[in-house]
């Protein structure tokens, strides 16, 4: 018999009311309304990331909760890890983060990764959160050697991880859960 | 707060692989919303880098003293001196990793319906009324032994439009961070003996009955408070960090 470990607590969907516990002001609760969890204040170049999550029929997912996690402007994580959380606007499904451009983060064996943001998607209908990454369109040279992008065997799918630049410092990132141009999701 | 350079984090041991056959798969047609919200492509397996082996840390001083007391925290925040209506319970337990090590100083957030199954959320229109003294939102941090503690009202079952009117068993949603983003987890706690558990399509997105049982909190008479509240025990297990880091291919992926 192999060695037995405890089993990880199984995941369940965050459900439609995830905001009560994670973003109470967004849910309409009169508590913790001054929390602005979708804004990261840190040294570096200020950027805006906005986007939408689309389901397999092409409709926006209007009840999602997203978390962002990234290196600081010098590419450091650990105690410098930057984290944020956003709810989608119930009417439109749009979400937004105000943050800073991350530096290039080290990978294993001394290699470097291209600058990126890690994004987790939680929502009704999603049994276990989906883990993806957003890269910046202007970092093409770094993408060529990025270990995660290069792991995507179908080269055209790598594009699903690269944001569109709307204007300077402002990016749009569409997460497609299913079907045509489905976003690449990771099992890390 | 100390600064750990990425180079050191990159060399921290990896987390054990997630057993995706233990967790629910993405596509579970019995739970209808999953049909259009599940990726068709396989997940892409990738080694963990420093961005997965670290995670956000939260400070205990961000918490209000009533944050883990759902019986009084909403009333207190709204200026009421009342208490929530319903079955008064303690929910407590430990957070461990798969190797049995406690996970200290990690944030747990919970949310739930009131005693009648109604959520305080702008999108919930169920006819059961709101409780003016209940918000359903709580959080706490584990102590140095991985122990956590909430006081709340046992939530009621409620109907939802899946196959006509399916009914959710009583449940408390919980969200937990762990020490690294690789351990991030959101799930739901159910209550021992609830006959709705075996009928629920969301519970049964989990294939293995042993995994379902891991989500069922046990009545804990040892921790009940006489003439005050009952207690339920619920331990949470996060992915385990391996013991040592050993990278055999410096240039490999």
Tab-separated table of C-alpha atoms in Angstrom:
chain	number	residue	atom	x	y	z
A	1	UNK	CA	0.000	0.000	0.000
A	2	UNK	CA	1.357	3.462	-0.829
A	3	UNK	CA	1.842	5.928	1.999
A	4	UNK	CA	-1.454	7.555	2.884
A	5	UNK	CA	-1.851	11.260	3.480
A	6	UNK	CA	-4.819	13.223	4.630
A	7	UNK	CA	-7.004	14.156	1.673
A	8	UNK	CA	-7.424	17.781	0.690
A	9	UNK	CA	-10.855	19.168	1.595
A	10	UNK	CA	-12.842	18.891	-1.639
A	11	UNK	CA	-13.833	22.064	-3.433
A	12	UNK	CA	-17.400	23.247	-3.952
A	13	UNK	CA	-18.699	26.132	-6.019
A	14	UNK	CA	-18.556	29.565	-4.406
A	15	UNK	CA	-22.220	29.932	-5.427
A	16	UNK	CA	-24.174	33.047	-6.409
A	17	UNK	CA	-23.738	34.826	-3.075
A	18	UNK	CA	-19.952	34.578	-2.783
A	19	UNK	CA	-19.808	38.349	-2.352
A	20	UNK	CA	-21.403	38.265	1.127
A	21	UNK	CA	-18.306	36.690	2.597
A	22	UNK	CA	-15.658	38.034	0.266
A	23	UNK	CA	-16.932	41.487	-0.784
A	24	UNK	CA	-19.749	42.360	1.648
A	25	UNK	CA	-20.136	45.919	0.372
A	26	UNK	CA	-20.603	44.573	-3.181
A	27	UNK	CA	-23.337	42.226	-1.897
A	28	UNK	CA	-25.161	45.216	-0.423
A	29	UNK	CA	-24.261	44.662	3.221
A	30	UNK	CA	-23.814	47.821	5.289
A	31	UNK	CA	-20.505	46.576	6.664
A	32	UNK	CA	-16.875	46.875	5.480
A	33	UNK	CA	-18.058	49.233	2.758
A	34	UNK	CA	-14.816	51.178	2.826
A	35	UNK	CA	-12.816	48.139	1.676
A	36	UNK	CA	-11.542	48.603	-1.873
A	37	UNK	CA	-9.993	45.217	-2.424
A	38	UNK	CA	-9.627	45.653	-6.186
A	39	UNK	CA	-7.011	48.380	-5.792
A	40	UNK	CA	-3.342	47.650	-5.133
A	41	UNK	CA	-1.265	50.571	-3.891
A	42	UNK	CA	2.417	49.834	-4.415
A	43	UNK	CA	5.443	51.495	-5.956
A	44	UNK	CA	5.621	51.120	-9.703
A	45	UNK	CA	3.846	52.001	-12.920
A	46	UNK	CA	0.105	52.286	-12.284
A	47	UNK	CA	-2.045	50.199	-14.614
A	48	UNK	CA	-5.722	49.329	-14.994
A	49	UNK	CA	-6.868	45.835	-15.925
A	50	UNK	CA	-10.491	45.445	-16.868
A	51	UNK	CA	-12.414	42.664	-18.482
A	52	UNK	CA	-15.286	40.256	-18.496
A	53	UNK	CA	-15.827	36.540	-18.037
A	54	UNK	CA	-17.815	34.875	-20.850
A	55	UNK	CA	-19.663	31.539	-20.588
A	56	UNK	CA	-19.979	28.824	-23.239
A	57	UNK	CA	-22.977	30.573	-24.854
A	58	UNK	CA	-21.143	33.889	-25.206
A	59	UNK	CA	-22.991	35.531	-22.305
A	60	UNK	CA	-21.201	37.486	-19.582
A	61	UNK	CA	-20.876	35.836	-16.174
A	62	UNK	CA	-22.379	38.501	-13.909
A	63	UNK	CA	-21.860	36.896	-10.501
A	64	UNK	CA	-18.155	36.036	-10.506
A	65	UNK	CA	-15.480	36.905	-7.981
A	66	UNK	CA	-11.910	37.246	-9.235
A	67	UNK	CA	-8.650	37.303	-7.364
A	68	UNK	CA	-5.421	38.711	-8.649
A	69	UNK	CA	-1.995	37.831	-7.393
A	70	UNK	CA	1.248	39.214	-8.746
A	71	UNK	CA	4.876	40.096	-8.164
A	72	UNK	CA	5.873	43.641	-7.247
A	73	UNK	CA	7.460	46.029	-9.728
A	74	UNK	CA	10.850	44.422	-9.150
A	75	UNK	CA	9.552	40.895	-9.782
A	76	UNK	CA	9.482	39.841	-6.157
A	77	UNK	CA	6.909	37.681	-4.399
A	78	UNK	CA	6.810	36.337	-0.844
A	79	UNK	CA	6.214	39.115	1.636
A	80	UNK	CA	5.989	41.467	-1.357
A	81	UNK	CA	3.234	39.505	-3.012
A	82	UNK	CA	0.417	41.735	-4.159
A	83	UNK	CA	-3.125	40.447	-3.936
A	84	UNK	CA	-6.518	41.899	-4.863
A	85	UNK	CA	-10.122	40.841	-5.273
A	86	UNK	CA	-12.942	42.112	-7.504
A	87	UNK	CA	-16.597	41.302	-8.056
A	88	UNK	CA	-18.232	41.600	-11.439
A	89	UNK	CA	-20.808	44.350	-11.842
A	90	UNK	CA	-24.143	42.533	-11.604
A	91	UNK	CA	-25.668	44.340	-14.605
A	92	UNK	CA	-22.817	43.947	-17.080
A	93	UNK	CA	-20.342	41.355	-15.813
A	94	UNK	CA	-17.445	43.831	-16.071
A	95	UNK	CA	-14.637	43.683	-13.507
A	96	UNK	CA	-11.624	45.921	-12.923
A	97	UNK	CA	-8.357	46.004	-10.999
A	98	UNK	CA	-6.179	49.058	-10.381
A	99	UNK	CA	-2.673	47.819	-9.786
A	100	UNK	CA	0.939	48.200	-10.878
A	101	UNK	CA	2.876	46.544	-13.647
A	102	UNK	CA	4.671	43.487	-12.221
A	103	UNK	CA	8.338	42.868	-12.845
A	104	UNK	CA	9.572	39.638	-14.407
A	105	UNK	CA	9.424	36.865	-11.833
A	106	UNK	CA	11.939	34.077	-11.520
A	107	UNK	CA	10.990	30.547	-12.466
A	108	UNK	CA	12.642	27.288	-11.525
A	109	UNK	CA	16.276	26.582	-12.201
A	110	UNK	CA	17.178	30.243	-12.488
A	111	UNK	CA	14.991	30.861	-15.553
A	112	UNK	CA	12.787	33.917	-15.838
A	113	UNK	CA	9.081	34.234	-16.555
A	114	UNK	CA	7.546	37.028	-18.581
A	115	UNK	CA	5.704	39.613	-16.441
A	116	UNK	CA	2.215	38.333	-15.723
A	117	UNK	CA	-0.711	38.454	-13.312
A	118	UNK	CA	-2.233	35.310	-11.844
A	119	UNK	CA	-6.028	35.361	-11.864
A	120	UNK	CA	-8.434	32.995	-10.131
A	121	UNK	CA	-12.094	32.853	-11.152
A	122	UNK	CA	-14.770	31.803	-8.644
A	123	UNK	CA	-18.492	31.710	-9.473
A	124	UNK	CA	-21.740	29.809	-9.411
A	125	UNK	CA	-21.388	26.837	-11.764
A	126	UNK	CA	-17.610	26.647	-11.286
A	127	UNK	CA	-16.996	23.644	-9.031
A	128	UNK	CA	-13.350	24.423	-8.446
A	129	UNK	CA	-11.846	27.829	-9.067
A	130	UNK	CA	-10.148	28.322	-12.421
A	131	UNK	CA	-6.533	29.466	-12.442
A	132	UNK	CA	-5.224	31.499	-15.351
A	133	UNK	CA	-2.606	34.123	-16.174
A	134	UNK	CA	-2.662	37.470	-17.933
A	135	UNK	CA	0.391	38.579	-19.911
A	136	UNK	CA	1.089	42.002	-21.457
A	137	UNK	CA	1.039	42.386	-25.255
A	138	UNK	CA	4.180	44.532	-25.383
A	139	UNK	CA	6.377	41.836	-23.786
A	140	UNK	CA	6.560	39.707	-26.932
A	141	UNK	CA	10.272	38.985	-26.588
A	142	UNK	CA	9.848	37.672	-23.039
A	143	UNK	CA	6.864	35.558	-24.104
A	144	UNK	CA	9.102	33.578	-26.433
A	145	UNK	CA	10.923	32.057	-23.465
A	146	UNK	CA	8.152	32.077	-20.857
A	147	UNK	CA	7.820	28.567	-19.361
A	148	UNK	CA	4.025	28.674	-19.001
A	149	UNK	CA	3.267	30.076	-22.455
A	150	UNK	CA	5.659	27.590	-24.012
A	151	UNK	CA	3.901	24.759	-22.280
A	152	UNK	CA	0.729	25.463	-24.282
A	153	UNK	CA	1.087	22.953	-27.085
A	154	UNK	CA	-1.516	24.540	-29.379
A	155	UNK	CA	0.349	27.730	-30.251
A	156	UNK	CA	-2.822	29.685	-31.146
A	157	UNK	CA	-4.189	29.126	-27.622
A	158	UNK	CA	-1.310	31.143	-26.123
A	159	UNK	CA	-3.061	34.265	-27.388
A	160	UNK	CA	-5.888	33.667	-24.914
A	161	UNK	CA	-3.473	34.611	-22.099
A	162	UNK	CA	-2.382	37.942	-23.572
A	163	UNK	CA	-4.347	41.076	-22.755
A	164	UNK	CA	-5.312	43.723	-25.268
A	165	UNK	CA	-3.839	47.168	-24.733
A	166	UNK	CA	-6.694	49.695	-24.724
A	167	UNK	CA	-4.421	52.706	-24.192
A	168	UNK	CA	-1.260	53.419	-22.226
A	169	UNK	CA	-1.450	51.681	-18.873
A	170	UNK	CA	-4.894	50.242	-19.553
A	171	UNK	CA	-5.511	46.639	-20.545
A	172	UNK	CA	-8.540	44.520	-21.359
A	173	UNK	CA	-8.569	40.796	-20.673
A	174	UNK	CA	-11.445	38.532	-21.708
A	175	UNK	CA	-11.737	35.203	-19.915
A	176	UNK	CA	-13.683	32.683	-22.011
A	177	UNK	CA	-14.718	29.727	-19.888
A	178	UNK	CA	-15.696	27.428	-22.731
A	179	UNK	CA	-15.771	26.983	-26.489
A	180	UNK	CA	-14.164	29.087	-29.194
A	181	UNK	CA	-10.966	30.802	-28.006
A	182	UNK	CA	-11.390	29.177	-24.603
A	183	UNK	CA	-8.910	30.635	-22.119
A	184	UNK	CA	-6.066	28.380	-21.022
A	185	UNK	CA	-6.545	27.284	-17.395
A	186	UNK	CA	-3.784	25.738	-15.311
A	187	UNK	CA	-3.464	22.923	-12.825
A	188	UNK	CA	-0.550	24.156	-10.734
B	1	UNK	CA	7.172	41.954	7.947
B	2	UNK	CA	10.303	40.471	6.420
B	3	UNK	CA	11.192	40.476	2.765
B	4	UNK	CA	11.835	37.135	1.150
B	5	UNK	CA	13.575	37.444	-2.169
B	6	UNK	CA	12.098	35.457	-5.029
B	7	UNK	CA	15.190	33.332	-5.374
B	8	UNK	CA	14.578	31.806	-1.942
B	9	UNK	CA	10.882	31.315	-2.645
B	10	UNK	CA	11.674	29.606	-5.914
B	11	UNK	CA	13.584	26.995	-3.958
B	12	UNK	CA	10.854	26.291	-1.431
B	13	UNK	CA	9.491	22.758	-1.695
B	14	UNK	CA	6.562	22.154	-4.021
B	15	UNK	CA	3.046	21.325	-2.915
B	16	UNK	CA	1.765	17.820	-3.444
B	17	UNK	CA	-0.204	17.412	-6.636
B	18	UNK	CA	-3.887	18.138	-6.373
B	19	UNK	CA	-6.034	14.991	-6.698
B	20	UNK	CA	-8.518	16.201	-9.291
B	21	UNK	CA	-10.487	12.932	-9.050
B	22	UNK	CA	-11.225	13.730	-5.398
B	23	UNK	CA	-12.415	17.234	-6.201
B	24	UNK	CA	-15.482	17.709	-8.390
B	25	UNK	CA	-14.780	17.885	-12.126
B	26	UNK	CA	-15.722	21.094	-13.939
B	27	UNK	CA	-18.496	19.572	-16.058
B	28	UNK	CA	-21.271	18.128	-13.870
B	29	UNK	CA	-24.570	18.292	-15.803
B	30	UNK	CA	-26.668	17.440	-12.719
B	31	UNK	CA	-25.652	20.923	-11.557
B	32	UNK	CA	-26.963	22.794	-14.578
B	33	UNK	CA	-24.977	26.024	-14.293
B	34	UNK	CA	-21.758	24.043	-14.683
B	35	UNK	CA	-22.727	23.051	-18.240
B	36	UNK	CA	-21.827	26.437	-19.779
B	37	UNK	CA	-19.226	27.432	-17.189
B	38	UNK	CA	-16.858	24.461	-17.514
B	39	UNK	CA	-13.832	24.513	-19.809
B	40	UNK	CA	-13.854	21.892	-22.571
B	41	UNK	CA	-10.068	21.825	-22.871
B	42	UNK	CA	-7.997	19.914	-20.327
B	43	UNK	CA	-6.283	21.976	-17.652
B	44	UNK	CA	-2.642	22.633	-18.433
B	45	UNK	CA	-0.357	21.075	-15.852
B	46	UNK	CA	2.580	23.245	-14.949
B	47	UNK	CA	5.299	23.020	-12.332
B	48	UNK	CA	4.941	25.399	-9.416
B	49	UNK	CA	7.090	28.508	-9.453
B	50	UNK	CA	7.576	31.129	-6.760
B	51	UNK	CA	4.232	32.698	-7.698
B	52	UNK	CA	2.403	29.507	-6.771
B	53	UNK	CA	4.514	28.595	-3.739
B	54	UNK	CA	3.852	31.899	-1.990
B	55	UNK	CA	0.632	33.695	-1.238
B	56	UNK	CA	-0.858	36.772	0.322
B	57	UNK	CA	-0.527	37.147	4.062
B	58	UNK	CA	-3.128	38.832	6.194
B	59	UNK	CA	-2.643	40.541	9.500
B	60	UNK	CA	-4.763	39.677	12.506
B	61	UNK	CA	-5.067	43.374	13.320
B	62	UNK	CA	-7.292	43.917	10.262
B	63	UNK	CA	-9.983	41.874	12.030
B	64	UNK	CA	-12.667	43.388	14.206
B	65	UNK	CA	-13.247	41.580	17.503
B	66	UNK	CA	-16.746	40.470	16.409
B	67	UNK	CA	-15.737	39.339	12.916
B	68	UNK	CA	-16.030	35.663	13.919
B	69	UNK	CA	-19.311	36.143	15.818
B	70	UNK	CA	-22.154	36.147	13.302
B	71	UNK	CA	-24.766	36.174	16.067
B	72	UNK	CA	-23.861	39.737	16.948
B	73	UNK	CA	-21.530	41.241	14.325
B	74	UNK	CA	-24.198	42.478	11.933
B	75	UNK	CA	-26.402	43.936	14.648
B	76	UNK	CA	-23.387	45.620	16.159
B	77	UNK	CA	-22.357	47.119	12.819
B	78	UNK	CA	-25.844	48.507	12.252
B	79	UNK	CA	-26.230	49.933	15.746
B	80	UNK	CA	-28.754	47.366	16.956
B	81	UNK	CA	-28.455	45.647	20.316
B	82	UNK	CA	-30.415	42.614	19.084
B	83	UNK	CA	-29.243	39.084	18.395
B	84	UNK	CA	-29.818	36.892	15.352
B	85	UNK	CA	-32.743	34.442	15.459
B	86	UNK	CA	-32.117	30.714	15.075
B	87	UNK	CA	-30.177	27.754	16.405
B	88	UNK	CA	-27.094	29.108	18.145
B	89	UNK	CA	-23.965	27.106	17.246
B	90	UNK	CA	-20.197	27.168	17.481
B	91	UNK	CA	-18.334	25.992	14.366
B	92	UNK	CA	-14.733	25.208	15.125
B	93	UNK	CA	-11.851	23.009	14.062
B	94	UNK	CA	-8.305	22.935	12.822
B	95	UNK	CA	-6.705	23.632	9.487
B	96	UNK	CA	-4.075	21.040	8.613
B	97	UNK	CA	-2.131	20.209	5.492
B	98	UNK	CA	-2.135	16.760	3.899
B	99	UNK	CA	0.891	15.759	5.964
B	100	UNK	CA	-1.010	16.628	9.143
B	101	UNK	CA	0.887	19.849	9.900
B	102	UNK	CA	-1.186	22.718	11.301
B	103	UNK	CA	-1.650	25.755	9.054
B	104	UNK	CA	-1.281	28.769	11.380
B	105	UNK	CA	-2.240	32.419	10.834
B	106	UNK	CA	-4.334	31.838	7.757
B	107	UNK	CA	-7.499	33.732	6.902
B	108	UNK	CA	-10.858	31.909	6.806
B	109	UNK	CA	-13.867	33.794	5.481
B	110	UNK	CA	-17.403	32.409	5.747
B	111	UNK	CA	-20.834	33.365	4.447
B	112	UNK	CA	-24.244	31.802	4.838
B	113	UNK	CA	-28.024	32.215	4.740
B	114	UNK	CA	-30.008	33.012	7.885
B	115	UNK	CA	-32.092	30.518	9.883
B	116	UNK	CA	-34.806	30.610	7.210
B	117	UNK	CA	-32.477	30.042	4.263
B	118	UNK	CA	-32.457	33.677	3.073
B	119	UNK	CA	-29.230	35.440	2.124
B	120	UNK	CA	-28.562	39.106	2.742
B	121	UNK	CA	-27.587	39.699	-0.879
B	122	UNK	CA	-29.189	42.008	-3.402
B	123	UNK	CA	-29.745	39.061	-5.766
B	124	UNK	CA	-31.582	36.772	-3.312
B	125	UNK	CA	-35.368	37.089	-3.661
B	126	UNK	CA	-36.498	33.989	-1.717
B	127	UNK	CA	-39.745	34.692	0.179
B	128	UNK	CA	-38.301	33.736	3.582
B	129	UNK	CA	-37.598	37.023	5.365
B	130	UNK	CA	-34.299	38.631	6.245
B	131	UNK	CA	-33.358	38.709	9.909
B	132	UNK	CA	-32.699	42.340	10.866
B	133	UNK	CA	-29.925	41.181	13.186
B	134	UNK	CA	-28.156	38.761	10.868
B	135	UNK	CA	-25.709	39.545	8.047
B	136	UNK	CA	-24.207	36.108	7.409
B	137	UNK	CA	-20.641	37.311	6.901
B	138	UNK	CA	-17.682	36.342	9.089
B	139	UNK	CA	-13.943	35.851	9.114
B	140	UNK	CA	-11.151	34.808	11.438
B	141	UNK	CA	-7.551	33.713	11.365
B	142	UNK	CA	-6.243	30.377	12.586
B	143	UNK	CA	-4.057	30.552	15.681
B	144	UNK	CA	-0.505	29.203	15.918
B	145	UNK	CA	-1.922	25.642	16.113
B	146	UNK	CA	-4.145	26.037	13.072
B	147	UNK	CA	-7.265	26.327	15.238
B	148	UNK	CA	-10.265	28.462	14.285
B	149	UNK	CA	-13.598	29.318	15.883
B	150	UNK	CA	-16.878	30.932	14.770
B	151	UNK	CA	-20.171	31.524	16.537
B	152	UNK	CA	-23.234	31.695	14.311
B	153	UNK	CA	-26.814	30.618	13.603
B	154	UNK	CA	-27.346	27.300	11.879
B	155	UNK	CA	-28.423	28.241	8.341
B	156	UNK	CA	-31.722	26.990	6.920
B	157	UNK	CA	-32.176	24.942	3.757
B	158	UNK	CA	-33.389	26.876	0.718
B	159	UNK	CA	-34.798	26.217	-2.735
B	160	UNK	CA	-32.966	26.985	-5.959
B	161	UNK	CA	-33.980	26.598	-9.580
B	162	UNK	CA	-32.058	23.608	-10.884
B	163	UNK	CA	-34.435	20.702	-11.553
B	164	UNK	CA	-37.563	22.669	-10.754
B	165	UNK	CA	-37.094	23.455	-7.076
B	166	UNK	CA	-34.084	21.605	-5.761
B	167	UNK	CA	-33.219	22.313	-2.114
B	168	UNK	CA	-29.766	23.015	-0.822
B	169	UNK	CA	-28.920	21.310	2.442
B	170	UNK	CA	-28.019	23.694	5.265
B	171	UNK	CA	-24.476	24.843	4.515
B	172	UNK	CA	-21.856	27.450	5.315
B	173	UNK	CA	-19.580	28.603	2.514
B	174	UNK	CA	-15.938	28.995	3.437
B	175	UNK	CA	-12.877	30.441	1.757
B	176	UNK	CA	-9.332	29.794	2.900
B	177	UNK	CA	-5.919	30.967	1.732
B	178	UNK	CA	-3.262	28.760	3.340
B	179	UNK	CA	0.403	29.683	3.062
B	180	UNK	CA	0.546	29.765	-0.717
B	181	UNK	CA	-1.732	30.449	-3.639
B	182	UNK	CA	-1.449	26.757	-4.589
B	183	UNK	CA	-3.527	26.018	-1.461
B	184	UNK	CA	-6.306	28.500	-2.220
B	185	UNK	CA	-9.669	26.842	-1.673
B	186	UNK	CA	-13.377	27.676	-1.502
B	187	UNK	CA	-15.867	25.050	-0.437
B	188	UNK	CA	-18.998	24.399	1.644
B	189	UNK	CA	-19.578	22.874	5.068
B	190	UNK	CA	-22.663	20.686	5.633
B	191	UNK	CA	-24.195	19.415	8.881
B	192	UNK	CA	-24.223	15.851	10.195
B	193	UNK	CA	-27.489	14.013	9.665
B	194	UNK	CA	-29.044	16.435	7.162
B	195	UNK	CA	-31.283	14.291	4.905
B	196	UNK	CA	-30.947	16.821	2.057
B	197	UNK	CA	-27.217	16.081	1.634
B	198	UNK	CA	-27.719	12.920	-0.468
B	199	UNK	CA	-30.284	14.730	-2.660
B	200	UNK	CA	-28.185	17.754	-3.567
B	201	UNK	CA	-26.791	18.050	-7.121
B	202	UNK	CA	-24.030	20.416	-5.914
B	203	UNK	CA	-22.887	17.962	-3.235
B	204	UNK	CA	-22.933	15.242	-5.872
B	205	UNK	CA	-20.599	17.054	-8.182
B	206	UNK	CA	-18.179	15.168	-5.884
B	207	UNK	CA	-18.001	11.557	-7.039
B	208	UNK	CA	-16.450	9.865	-4.003
B	209	UNK	CA	-18.728	9.470	-0.969
B	210	UNK	CA	-15.684	9.674	1.332
B	211	UNK	CA	-14.914	13.087	-0.106
B	212	UNK	CA	-18.520	14.177	0.526
B	213	UNK	CA	-18.189	13.026	4.136
B	214	UNK	CA	-15.142	15.255	4.506
B	215	UNK	CA	-17.470	18.260	4.055
B	216	UNK	CA	-19.877	17.199	6.814
B	217	UNK	CA	-19.337	18.926	10.180
B	218	UNK	CA	-19.918	16.647	13.171
B	219	UNK	CA	-22.054	17.495	16.160
B	220	UNK	CA	-19.594	18.144	19.009
B	221	UNK	CA	-21.319	17.867	22.381
B	222	UNK	CA	-17.967	18.162	24.123
B	223	UNK	CA	-17.747	21.793	23.018
B	224	UNK	CA	-21.388	22.784	23.437
B	225	UNK	CA	-21.963	25.625	25.887
B	226	UNK	CA	-24.662	24.636	28.422
B	227	UNK	CA	-27.832	26.717	28.089
B	228	UNK	CA	-26.136	28.745	25.322
B	229	UNK	CA	-25.197	26.988	22.059
B	230	UNK	CA	-24.468	23.662	20.373
B	231	UNK	CA	-21.152	23.026	18.650
B	232	UNK	CA	-20.038	21.488	15.348
B	233	UNK	CA	-16.510	20.364	14.611
B	234	UNK	CA	-15.091	20.853	11.130
B	235	UNK	CA	-11.445	20.281	10.239
B	236	UNK	CA	-10.090	21.582	6.938
B	237	UNK	CA	-7.213	19.991	5.013
B	238	UNK	CA	-5.132	21.990	2.546
B	239	UNK	CA	-2.514	20.713	0.107
B	240	UNK	CA	0.678	19.600	1.780
B	241	UNK	CA	4.093	21.047	1.112
B	242	UNK	CA	6.687	18.410	0.316
B	243	UNK	CA	9.585	18.037	2.725
B	244	UNK	CA	12.543	18.942	0.577
B	245	UNK	CA	13.226	20.730	-2.636
B	246	UNK	CA	15.217	18.762	-5.147
B	247	UNK	CA	15.517	20.005	-8.680
B	248	UNK	CA	17.148	17.427	-10.862
B	249	UNK	CA	17.090	19.278	-14.159
B	250	UNK	CA	18.402	22.795	-13.875
B	251	UNK	CA	17.417	23.658	-17.438
B	252	UNK	CA	14.393	21.371	-17.586
B	253	UNK	CA	10.739	22.340	-17.402
